[in-house]
Amino acid sequence: MEKQISFVKAEHDVRPGFRRDLSVAESTEDVKKFFVYAAKGLVEKALEGKVSLENGDIHLDPRQEDGFAASGRLLDNQDFLNAWNNSDLRPILKRMAGAAAKRHLHLEKHTEKTESKIFHGR
């Protein structure tokens, strides 16, 4: 059995900016974008640059069980796959996706706020 690796320190480095970004998100597209930025930062910090995320490698998908989806290209990367299977990377991304999904749902339910900011300038 392989030793479990923890990336909680990387999560703690990324979390404050991610929370701040979610709190100022004005649309569901903002939420998706901020999730991708945070996930990219987390993966690159956790894997010390061994894996570079490209557009579409990870995206918020509230319909998925984990709340996000990872691309086949990413899951084919041995360094990423090793971390995916032998660390807390997936649960950390799942927590982040959960927070983003809540904000996404809130903004979907309250589109009038978003529309008023867009069309009337706050």
mmCIF file of C-alpha atoms in Angstrom:
data_model
loop_
_atom_site.group_PDB
_atom_site.id
_atom_site.type_symbol
_atom_site.label_atom_id
_atom_site.label_comp_id
_atom_site.label_asym_id
_atom_site.label_seq_id
_atom_site.Cartn_x
_atom_site.Cartn_y
_atom_site.Cartn_z
ATOM 1 C CA MET A 1 0.000 0.000 0.000
ATOM 2 C CA GLU A 2 1.363 3.379 -0.974
ATOM 3 C CA LYS A 3 1.723 6.197 1.500
ATOM 4 C CA GLN A 4 -1.114 8.732 1.389
ATOM 5 C CA ILE A 5 0.138 12.172 0.360
ATOM 6 C CA SER A 6 -1.582 15.304 1.660
ATOM 7 C CA PHE A 7 -1.962 18.580 -0.182
ATOM 8 C CA VAL A 8 -3.781 20.448 2.590
ATOM 9 C CA LYS A 9 -0.993 23.044 2.729
ATOM 10 C CA ALA A 10 -1.537 23.821 -0.972
ATOM 11 C CA GLU A 11 -5.286 24.005 -0.293
ATOM 12 C CA HIS A 12 -4.682 26.499 2.524
ATOM 13 C CA ASP A 13 -2.568 28.632 0.183
ATOM 14 C CA VAL A 14 -5.282 28.728 -2.498
ATOM 15 C CA ARG A 15 -8.416 28.857 -0.324
ATOM 16 C CA PRO A 16 -8.451 32.542 0.788
ATOM 17 C CA GLY A 17 -8.250 33.885 -2.760
ATOM 18 C CA PHE A 18 -10.819 31.368 -3.946
ATOM 19 C CA ARG A 19 -13.280 32.352 -1.208
ATOM 20 C CA ARG A 20 -12.758 36.021 -1.961
ATOM 21 C CA ASP A 21 -13.314 35.435 -5.675
ATOM 22 C CA LEU A 22 -16.500 33.440 -5.054
ATOM 23 C CA SER A 23 -17.859 36.161 -2.792
ATOM 24 C CA VAL A 24 -17.512 38.783 -5.534
ATOM 25 C CA ALA A 25 -18.679 36.563 -8.406
ATOM 26 C CA GLU A 26 -21.518 38.309 -10.210
ATOM 27 C CA SER A 27 -22.512 35.511 -12.582
ATOM 28 C CA THR A 28 -22.414 31.749 -12.917
ATOM 29 C CA GLU A 29 -19.690 32.201 -15.538
ATOM 30 C CA ASP A 30 -17.587 34.064 -12.959
ATOM 31 C CA VAL A 31 -18.015 31.143 -10.553
ATOM 32 C CA LYS A 32 -16.897 28.641 -13.195
ATOM 33 C CA LYS A 33 -13.898 30.795 -14.111
ATOM 34 C CA PHE A 34 -12.847 31.280 -10.474
ATOM 35 C CA PHE A 35 -13.114 27.539 -9.811
ATOM 36 C CA VAL A 36 -10.841 26.803 -12.775
ATOM 37 C CA TYR A 37 -8.284 29.399 -11.613
ATOM 38 C CA ALA A 38 -8.248 27.982 -8.076
ATOM 39 C CA ALA A 39 -8.091 24.354 -9.250
ATOM 40 C CA LYS A 40 -5.226 25.205 -11.596
ATOM 41 C CA GLY A 41 -3.363 26.961 -8.791
ATOM 42 C CA LEU A 42 -3.942 24.070 -6.411
ATOM 43 C CA VAL A 43 -2.798 21.370 -8.842
ATOM 44 C CA GLU A 44 0.268 23.281 -9.976
ATOM 45 C CA LYS A 45 1.262 24.121 -6.391
ATOM 46 C CA ALA A 46 0.563 20.609 -5.081
ATOM 47 C CA LEU A 47 2.417 18.879 -7.894
ATOM 48 C CA GLU A 48 5.207 21.445 -7.884
ATOM 49 C CA GLY A 49 4.877 22.294 -11.560
ATOM 50 C CA LYS A 50 5.061 18.668 -12.766
ATOM 51 C CA VAL A 51 1.609 19.088 -14.301
ATOM 52 C CA SER A 52 0.481 22.127 -16.229
ATOM 53 C CA LEU A 53 -3.257 22.508 -16.702
ATOM 54 C CA GLU A 54 -4.629 23.625 -20.037
ATOM 55 C CA ASN A 55 -8.023 25.154 -20.781
ATOM 56 C CA GLY A 56 -10.706 22.546 -20.216
ATOM 57 C CA ASP A 57 -8.584 20.164 -18.135
ATOM 58 C CA ILE A 58 -10.713 20.816 -15.050
ATOM 59 C CA HIS A 59 -14.087 22.492 -15.058
ATOM 60 C CA LEU A 60 -16.965 22.986 -12.665
ATOM 61 C CA ASP A 61 -19.833 20.609 -13.421
ATOM 62 C CA PRO A 62 -22.439 20.526 -10.629
ATOM 63 C CA ARG A 63 -24.134 17.552 -12.354
ATOM 64 C CA GLN A 64 -21.093 15.338 -11.714
ATOM 65 C CA GLU A 65 -20.867 13.432 -8.430
ATOM 66 C CA ASP A 66 -17.681 15.304 -7.482
ATOM 67 C CA GLY A 67 -19.030 18.634 -8.764
ATOM 68 C CA PHE A 68 -16.282 18.936 -11.354
ATOM 69 C CA ALA A 69 -14.824 17.027 -14.273
ATOM 70 C CA ALA A 70 -11.221 16.340 -15.237
ATOM 71 C CA SER A 71 -10.196 15.833 -18.866
ATOM 72 C CA GLY A 72 -8.891 12.583 -20.280
ATOM 73 C CA ARG A 73 -5.626 14.345 -21.092
ATOM 74 C CA LEU A 74 -5.184 15.198 -17.438
ATOM 75 C CA LEU A 75 -6.158 11.725 -16.220
ATOM 76 C CA ASP A 76 -3.643 10.234 -18.677
ATOM 77 C CA ASN A 77 -0.812 12.234 -17.062
ATOM 78 C CA GLN A 78 1.054 9.834 -14.753
ATOM 79 C CA ASP A 79 2.055 12.489 -12.191
ATOM 80 C CA PHE A 80 -1.530 13.727 -11.941
ATOM 81 C CA LEU A 81 -2.979 10.208 -11.846
ATOM 82 C CA ASN A 82 -0.607 9.216 -9.051
ATOM 83 C CA ALA A 83 -1.699 12.230 -6.991
ATOM 84 C CA TRP A 84 -5.361 11.613 -7.916
ATOM 85 C CA ASN A 85 -5.210 8.024 -6.627
ATOM 86 C CA ASN A 86 -2.771 8.346 -3.710
ATOM 87 C CA SER A 87 -3.486 11.690 -2.090
ATOM 88 C CA ASP A 88 -6.245 13.964 -0.890
ATOM 89 C CA LEU A 89 -6.186 15.969 -4.147
ATOM 90 C CA ARG A 90 -9.562 14.690 -5.347
ATOM 91 C CA PRO A 91 -11.363 15.349 -2.022
ATOM 92 C CA ILE A 92 -9.854 18.851 -1.887
ATOM 93 C CA LEU A 93 -11.054 19.603 -5.422
ATOM 94 C CA LYS A 94 -14.442 18.143 -4.469
ATOM 95 C CA ARG A 95 -14.683 20.539 -1.484
ATOM 96 C CA MET A 96 -13.764 23.469 -3.689
ATOM 97 C CA ALA A 97 -16.314 22.382 -6.299
ATOM 98 C CA GLY A 98 -18.954 22.114 -3.563
ATOM 99 C CA ALA A 99 -18.352 25.704 -2.490
ATOM 100 C CA ALA A 100 -18.440 26.876 -6.100
ATOM 101 C CA ALA A 101 -21.608 24.876 -6.812
ATOM 102 C CA LYS A 102 -23.384 26.558 -3.871
ATOM 103 C CA ARG A 103 -22.477 30.003 -5.185
ATOM 104 C CA HIS A 104 -23.431 28.924 -8.716
ATOM 105 C CA LEU A 105 -26.864 27.768 -7.499
ATOM 106 C CA HIS A 106 -27.380 30.988 -5.536
ATOM 107 C CA LEU A 107 -26.605 33.108 -8.589
ATOM 108 C CA GLU A 108 -28.874 30.953 -10.775
ATOM 109 C CA LYS A 109 -31.749 31.505 -8.349
ATOM 110 C CA HIS A 110 -31.118 35.255 -8.094
ATOM 111 C CA THR A 111 -30.485 36.268 -11.685
ATOM 112 C CA GLU A 112 -32.168 39.626 -11.126
ATOM 113 C CA LYS A 113 -29.204 40.767 -9.017
ATOM 114 C CA THR A 114 -26.746 39.761 -11.706
ATOM 115 C CA GLU A 115 -28.811 41.363 -14.454
ATOM 116 C CA SER A 116 -29.197 44.616 -12.523
ATOM 117 C CA LYS A 117 -25.428 44.809 -12.024
ATOM 118 C CA ILE A 118 -24.805 44.135 -15.699
ATOM 119 C CA PHE A 119 -27.458 46.434 -17.116
ATOM 120 C CA HIS A 120 -27.608 49.164 -14.483
ATOM 121 C CA GLY A 121 -24.040 49.309 -13.215
ATOM 122 C CA ARG A 122 -24.590 48.169 -9.601
#
